[in-house]
């Protein structure tokens, strides 16, 4: 359960009056910046992210002006969080398709981060990219600007699967882009995969995994296809044009991915994420999963600082207008009660390879954890040592285990 902060006006919510309590551990808690880029060349039929294909979104919200608008919010962030600013340990530019913007614009955003905030030595700086939206030249520019990590949306190596997903790249392009990123000097490269797309066969999935292993990447994210309400994919399934992804098939695909990736030296560290060694983990996502602090820049972006969560207005035009008028772009915010924070800790922590201490669970949760061990869903040795850690079978039922332990 969450509550809206009672003593603050609901409209327009101010983001420049962060409650004193939220600042308490500001400089000692890991801090990250997320920058949302809300543009895509075309919308994939399965995707319900806050992204727009038109370039006519209004002043400040068009692609050519967007970096300047995001930088305006970074200035607000530094003002609100200051004067004792937290050190930025990770930056993640996501989308949408960040690489639809010129690499120089993304470089300018990163330069503004460095100008406005203290930045940790060895900061992790990721950008998401669609495989067809990067070139050796743009990658070199990003690398020279300080980007260290590239996350490419590969999804599949099968042409007919990419077609169902409305992806624009050819099957080999993601691996080629990964090679270009390594040649440009990126330290870490990730490929995102989606499994369970209607029409995908076991052989298609095996070929996608093989293609990932043949690419020079140290991180893989594999997600079951989620049929989001309101998407073109959901409408096609409702009309009977495509079948709904089958739960048993999804479970088989997950096991297949885990087996192949582990066999090739990748280890899972979150239910949907595998890396070659700890240094290749995505530290920005780890910061979310640890419920640390982050500021999300951009339309619809979410932030969390010290138990206060807020989110920006969703449309880029409204977002840009607010900033141009010198106002904050926040749509609303809520203060997490201790019980909410405890619940989030369990929901996020249980999906991690390290699991979470049994002391993070309620009395009921602890009793159910013992039961989950008996059912083969939690590791007995870890449980004896005071932690709840999913077994391989438990990972397949991670959402159900989380529900069971938190009800
Ligand atoms: C929102 S995209 C942004 C990055 C980039 N535009 C791309 O498509 O690769 C990030 C990732 O979210 C995942 N994703 C988005 N919608 C999804 C869905 N409905 N089901 C499963 N994964 C999804 C895809 O794997 C995608 O690579
Ligand atoms: S390119 Fe990425 S963000 Fe854009 S619509 Fe497709 S999945 Fe969504």
XYZ file of C-alpha atoms and ligand atoms in Angstrom:
442
model
C 0.000 0.000 0.000
C 1.266 3.498 -0.800
C 0.105 6.901 0.375
C 0.270 10.303 -1.278
C 2.295 12.737 0.790
C -0.419 14.484 2.827
C 1.174 17.876 3.468
C 2.098 18.683 -0.129
C -0.224 20.124 -2.779
C -1.377 17.443 -5.227
C -1.179 19.848 -8.241
C 1.243 20.970 -9.397
C 3.492 18.684 -7.364
C 6.766 20.392 -6.685
C 9.947 18.415 -7.073
C 12.034 21.090 -5.427
C 10.891 20.387 -1.897
C 12.210 16.893 -1.334
C 11.201 16.002 2.244
C 14.027 16.276 4.761
C 13.757 12.572 5.660
C 14.402 11.524 2.066
C 17.783 13.254 2.130
C 18.975 11.400 5.195
C 21.206 8.873 3.428
C 21.500 10.736 0.133
C 25.272 10.893 -0.069
C 25.877 7.408 1.344
C 23.316 5.466 -0.746
C 24.320 4.404 -4.281
C 22.860 6.893 -6.766
C 22.091 6.485 -10.478
C 20.660 8.617 -13.259
C 18.194 7.299 -15.840
C 17.568 9.352 -18.978
C 14.530 8.369 -21.045
C 14.586 9.042 -24.797
C 10.977 8.724 -26.008
C 11.476 8.188 -29.758
C 11.344 5.161 -32.046
C 11.499 4.864 -35.825
C 8.421 2.604 -35.699
C 6.520 1.044 -32.815
C 6.965 -2.692 -32.311
C 3.570 -4.386 -31.953
C 4.318 -5.836 -28.494
C 5.726 -2.700 -26.872
C 3.842 -0.366 -24.533
C 6.800 1.782 -23.449
C 6.413 5.571 -23.446
C 7.716 6.200 -26.941
C 6.574 8.114 -30.048
C 7.273 7.691 -33.723
C 6.324 11.221 -34.782
C 8.982 13.906 -34.760
C 6.331 16.644 -34.464
C 5.817 16.559 -30.724
C 5.964 20.293 -30.055
C 8.611 22.793 -28.947
C 11.368 21.262 -26.854
C 10.011 17.760 -27.477
C 11.185 17.251 -31.046
C 14.212 15.078 -31.562
C 16.486 17.994 -32.434
C 15.643 19.813 -29.184
C 15.210 16.869 -26.849
C 18.753 16.672 -25.460
C 18.514 20.322 -24.391
C 15.220 19.622 -22.613
C 16.665 16.596 -20.800
C 19.659 18.707 -19.766
C 17.237 21.302 -18.334
C 15.839 18.572 -16.069
C 19.358 17.545 -15.059
C 19.897 21.128 -13.903
C 16.704 20.879 -11.795
C 17.866 17.554 -10.376
C 21.192 19.035 -9.261
C 19.389 22.013 -7.701
C 16.821 19.854 -5.861
C 19.324 17.309 -4.590
C 22.069 19.834 -3.736
C 24.011 21.334 -2.198
C 25.537 18.042 -0.976
C 25.122 16.063 -4.155
C 25.288 12.276 -4.285
C 28.029 10.780 -6.446
C 26.676 9.268 -9.656
C 27.701 5.609 -9.842
C 25.640 4.653 -12.923
C 23.981 6.399 -15.857
C 21.482 4.547 -18.043
C 20.074 6.091 -21.215
C 17.022 4.083 -22.229
C 13.996 4.290 -24.414
C 12.480 4.295 -26.808
C 15.533 4.297 -28.995
C 18.197 6.616 -27.556
C 20.390 6.055 -30.594
C 17.809 7.734 -32.835
C 19.351 10.925 -31.448
C 22.719 11.944 -32.892
C 25.557 10.463 -30.806
C 26.711 14.047 -30.198
C 23.408 14.773 -28.393
C 23.838 11.772 -26.094
C 27.421 12.919 -25.508
C 26.090 16.372 -24.546
C 23.710 14.815 -22.007
C 26.592 12.877 -20.455
C 28.782 15.998 -20.439
C 26.001 17.817 -18.531
C 25.896 14.985 -15.967
C 29.649 15.398 -15.423
C 29.353 19.164 -15.195
C 26.492 19.081 -12.674
C 27.232 16.044 -10.473
C 30.219 14.387 -8.877
C 30.775 11.204 -10.883
C 32.390 8.026 -9.500
C 35.640 6.722 -10.919
C 34.690 3.769 -13.064
C 31.117 5.022 -13.541
C 28.992 2.639 -15.628
C 27.363 4.493 -18.531
C 24.919 2.439 -20.618
C 22.868 3.294 -23.631
C 20.180 1.104 -25.107
C 20.214 0.838 -28.875
C 18.345 -0.854 -31.666
C 20.808 -2.817 -33.810
C 20.004 -0.853 -36.975
C 20.407 2.516 -35.232
C 24.162 2.412 -34.574
C 27.190 2.658 -36.870
C 30.924 2.250 -36.182
C 31.137 6.054 -36.269
C 28.269 6.715 -33.826
C 29.635 4.030 -31.493
C 33.096 5.614 -31.577
C 31.561 8.978 -30.668
C 29.611 7.450 -27.775
C 32.662 5.592 -26.485
C 34.845 8.721 -26.682
C 32.163 10.613 -24.737
C 32.400 8.103 -21.866
C 29.719 5.490 -22.598
C 31.033 2.151 -21.306
C 28.180 -0.262 -21.970
C 25.869 -0.935 -24.931
C 22.567 -2.804 -24.600
C 21.213 -3.970 -27.950
C 17.659 -5.186 -28.573
C 18.299 -8.316 -30.603
C 15.110 -10.236 -29.603
C 15.639 -13.159 -32.021
C 17.849 -14.478 -34.783
C 14.883 -15.882 -36.737
C 13.635 -13.690 -39.550
C 9.975 -14.729 -39.222
C 10.060 -14.083 -35.434
C 11.521 -10.611 -35.989
C 8.699 -10.036 -38.492
C 5.981 -10.984 -35.943
C 7.656 -8.637 -33.455
C 7.774 -5.839 -36.106
C 11.526 -5.482 -35.688
C 13.343 -3.619 -38.435
C 16.774 -5.243 -38.277
C 17.975 -8.278 -40.215
C 18.824 -11.449 -38.227
C 22.598 -10.932 -38.253
C 22.611 -7.210 -37.492
C 22.590 -7.412 -33.660
C 25.721 -9.580 -33.497
C 27.404 -7.325 -36.052
C 26.542 -4.242 -33.952
C 27.991 -6.014 -30.891
C 31.246 -6.592 -32.809
C 31.293 -2.932 -33.826
C 30.783 -1.905 -30.186
C 33.718 -4.040 -29.039
C 35.863 -2.622 -31.840
C 34.894 0.880 -30.666
C 36.174 -0.007 -27.181
C 32.945 -0.600 -25.227
C 33.750 -2.492 -22.022
C 30.424 -4.324 -21.801
C 27.861 -5.340 -24.401
C 24.430 -6.842 -23.722
C 21.954 -8.499 -26.056
C 18.234 -8.534 -25.153
C 16.250 -11.570 -26.265
C 12.506 -12.266 -26.237
C 11.210 -15.842 -26.157
C 7.765 -17.321 -26.730
C 6.820 -15.194 -29.738
C 3.943 -16.813 -31.681
C 5.442 -19.020 -34.380
C 8.839 -19.359 -32.682
C 10.025 -22.992 -32.636
C 12.498 -24.711 -30.302
C 14.962 -24.646 -33.208
C 14.450 -20.879 -33.692
C 15.180 -20.289 -30.024
C 18.239 -22.553 -30.141
C 19.485 -20.586 -33.153
C 18.961 -17.281 -31.314
C 20.956 -18.562 -28.345
C 23.704 -19.816 -30.661
C 23.844 -16.416 -32.343
C 24.239 -14.738 -28.945
C 27.078 -17.080 -28.018
C 28.823 -16.336 -31.305
C 28.727 -12.602 -30.554
C 31.308 -10.862 -28.340
C 28.932 -10.075 -25.456
C 29.311 -10.487 -21.702
C 25.655 -10.037 -20.741
C 22.315 -11.442 -21.901
C 18.781 -10.491 -20.849
C 16.059 -12.926 -21.896
C 12.409 -11.992 -21.348
C 9.262 -13.997 -21.922
C 7.064 -12.136 -24.398
C 4.473 -10.211 -22.396
C 1.231 -9.461 -24.195
C 0.552 -5.929 -22.991
C -3.026 -4.606 -23.076
C -3.653 -2.039 -25.771
C -0.829 -3.170 -28.054
C -1.169 -4.281 -31.666
C 0.050 -7.724 -30.589
C -2.798 -7.988 -28.041
C -5.322 -7.033 -30.742
C -3.913 -9.592 -33.173
C -4.169 -12.295 -30.525
C -7.720 -11.211 -29.588
C -8.720 -11.465 -33.286
C -7.303 -14.986 -33.421
C -4.602 -14.025 -35.933
C -1.856 -15.165 -33.554
C -1.879 -17.651 -30.653
C -1.240 -16.551 -27.067
C 2.258 -17.550 -25.815
C 1.941 -20.888 -24.029
C 3.118 -21.099 -20.381
C 4.671 -24.547 -20.794
C 6.550 -23.420 -23.900
C 7.775 -20.318 -22.042
C 9.075 -22.502 -19.200
C 10.838 -24.826 -21.674
C 12.451 -21.859 -23.438
C 13.688 -20.473 -20.125
C 15.300 -23.796 -19.183
C 16.846 -24.035 -22.653
C 18.302 -20.516 -22.319
C 19.661 -21.169 -18.848
C 21.254 -24.462 -19.895
C 22.882 -23.039 -23.025
C 24.081 -19.837 -21.358
C 25.470 -21.623 -18.299
C 27.220 -24.121 -20.538
C 28.976 -21.191 -22.220
C 30.203 -19.516 -19.037
C 27.317 -17.163 -18.273
C 25.800 -17.137 -14.770
C 22.344 -15.935 -13.880
C 22.328 -13.107 -11.332
C 18.687 -12.084 -11.681
C 15.915 -14.303 -12.993
C 16.044 -12.757 -16.502
C 19.718 -11.721 -16.581
C 22.968 -13.613 -17.142
C 26.537 -12.282 -17.158
C 30.049 -13.576 -17.749
C 31.371 -12.919 -14.253
C 30.324 -10.351 -11.668
C 32.098 -7.429 -13.372
C 29.739 -7.772 -16.327
C 26.557 -7.398 -14.270
C 24.471 -4.316 -15.049
C 25.184 -2.148 -12.008
C 22.396 0.260 -12.875
C 19.757 -2.468 -12.706
C 21.347 -3.760 -9.508
C 20.840 -0.302 -8.045
C 17.081 -0.535 -8.829
C 16.857 -4.030 -7.396
C 18.600 -2.904 -4.201
C 16.001 -0.120 -3.837
C 18.796 2.477 -3.863
C 18.349 6.070 -5.128
C 17.906 7.216 -8.697
C 16.610 10.214 -10.591
C 14.750 9.505 -13.825
C 14.976 12.272 -16.425
C 12.448 12.473 -19.264
C 8.711 12.162 -19.927
C 7.107 9.445 -17.805
C 10.406 8.692 -16.046
C 10.215 7.435 -12.447
C 12.540 8.457 -9.608
C 13.178 7.172 -6.100
C 15.062 8.930 -3.346
C 14.964 7.785 0.274
C 11.484 6.238 0.179
C 9.910 9.028 -1.909
C 8.899 7.995 -5.384
C 7.765 10.360 -8.137
C 7.102 10.237 -11.843
C 7.061 12.812 -14.617
C 4.196 13.803 -16.900
C 3.949 11.254 -19.665
C 3.719 13.240 -22.898
C 6.959 14.772 -24.196
C 5.159 18.022 -25.155
C 3.744 18.535 -21.639
C 7.115 17.578 -20.184
C 8.998 20.096 -22.331
C 6.421 22.830 -21.648
C 6.797 22.467 -17.890
C 10.571 22.748 -18.081
C 10.442 25.665 -20.536
C 8.169 27.489 -18.064
C 10.701 26.888 -15.292
C 8.394 24.374 -13.569
C 9.141 20.848 -12.442
C 7.845 18.072 -14.769
C 6.555 15.859 -11.940
C 3.052 14.399 -12.395
C 2.694 13.012 -8.889
C 4.565 11.396 -6.070
C 4.095 9.071 -3.137
C 5.882 8.298 0.076
C 6.504 4.638 0.688
C 5.415 3.368 4.087
C 7.910 1.043 5.819
C 5.599 -1.876 4.924
C 5.698 -0.893 1.217
C 9.469 -0.732 1.262
C 9.689 -4.114 2.970
C 7.406 -5.600 0.318
C 9.521 -4.144 -2.508
C 12.679 -5.478 -0.900
C 11.213 -8.995 -0.994
C 9.783 -8.679 -4.515
C 13.066 -7.464 -5.974
C 15.483 -9.390 -3.752
C 13.955 -12.800 -4.244
C 14.615 -12.614 -7.994
C 18.357 -12.213 -7.362
C 20.870 -15.028 -7.296
C 21.924 -13.938 -3.806
C 18.292 -13.987 -2.677
C 17.415 -12.193 0.533
C 17.721 -12.718 4.284
C 14.810 -14.599 5.854
C 14.594 -11.707 8.336
C 13.248 -9.567 5.452
C 10.109 -11.773 5.443
C 7.081 -11.519 7.717
C 6.336 -14.390 10.151
C 3.891 -15.814 7.601
C 6.453 -15.349 4.823
C 9.060 -17.256 6.854
C 6.660 -20.145 7.466
C 5.867 -20.262 3.744
C 9.576 -20.138 2.915
C 10.043 -23.395 4.858
C 7.205 -24.869 2.833
C 8.794 -23.592 -0.405
C 12.013 -25.428 0.527
C 9.999 -28.634 0.944
C 8.458 -28.066 -2.511
C 11.888 -27.628 -4.093
C 11.440 -23.922 -4.849
C 14.015 -22.514 -2.402
C 17.568 -23.765 -1.804
C 17.716 -25.858 1.431
C 21.367 -24.995 2.233
C 20.786 -21.255 1.820
C 17.613 -21.530 3.893
C 19.537 -23.250 6.688
C 21.991 -20.339 6.499
C 19.182 -17.798 6.887
C 18.535 -16.799 3.252
C 15.736 -17.321 0.729
C 17.348 -18.263 -2.590
C 15.412 -19.634 -5.575
C 16.290 -23.076 -6.924
C 16.379 -23.633 -10.681
C 12.750 -24.807 -10.465
C 11.925 -21.843 -8.234
C 13.164 -19.458 -10.923
C 10.567 -20.855 -13.326
C 7.881 -19.996 -10.775
C 9.536 -16.855 -9.406
C 6.407 -14.686 -9.584
C 4.312 -17.289 -7.765
C 6.972 -17.745 -5.057
C 7.137 -13.972 -4.548
C 3.323 -13.851 -4.204
C 3.374 -16.755 -1.774
C 6.041 -15.237 0.442
C 4.512 -11.751 0.498
C 0.742 -12.432 0.820
C 11.748 -1.073 -24.377
S 13.113 -1.683 -25.223
C 14.137 -0.287 -25.415
C 15.379 -0.555 -26.211
C 15.263 -0.622 -27.700
N 14.309 0.255 -28.243
C 14.933 -2.016 -28.152
O 13.818 -2.284 -28.549
O 15.832 -2.817 -28.093
C 14.009 -2.666 -24.032
C 13.688 -4.127 -24.040
O 12.438 -4.353 -23.456
C 12.004 -5.632 -23.848
N 10.537 -5.594 -24.031
C 9.771 -4.537 -24.375
N 8.464 -4.894 -24.429
C 8.408 -6.212 -24.100
C 7.351 -7.168 -23.995
N 6.068 -6.835 -24.239
N 7.661 -8.432 -23.630
C 8.937 -8.776 -23.374
N 9.984 -7.935 -23.480
C 9.730 -6.660 -23.843
C 12.741 -5.987 -25.135
O 13.578 -7.088 -24.912
C 13.584 -4.766 -25.410
O 14.834 -5.110 -25.914
S 12.156 -0.190 -30.659
Fe 12.211 -0.763 -28.455
S 11.190 0.917 -27.375
Fe 10.765 1.187 -29.563
S 8.775 0.257 -29.853
Fe 10.319 -1.340 -30.271
S 10.689 -2.394 -28.277
Fe 9.579 -0.480 -27.851
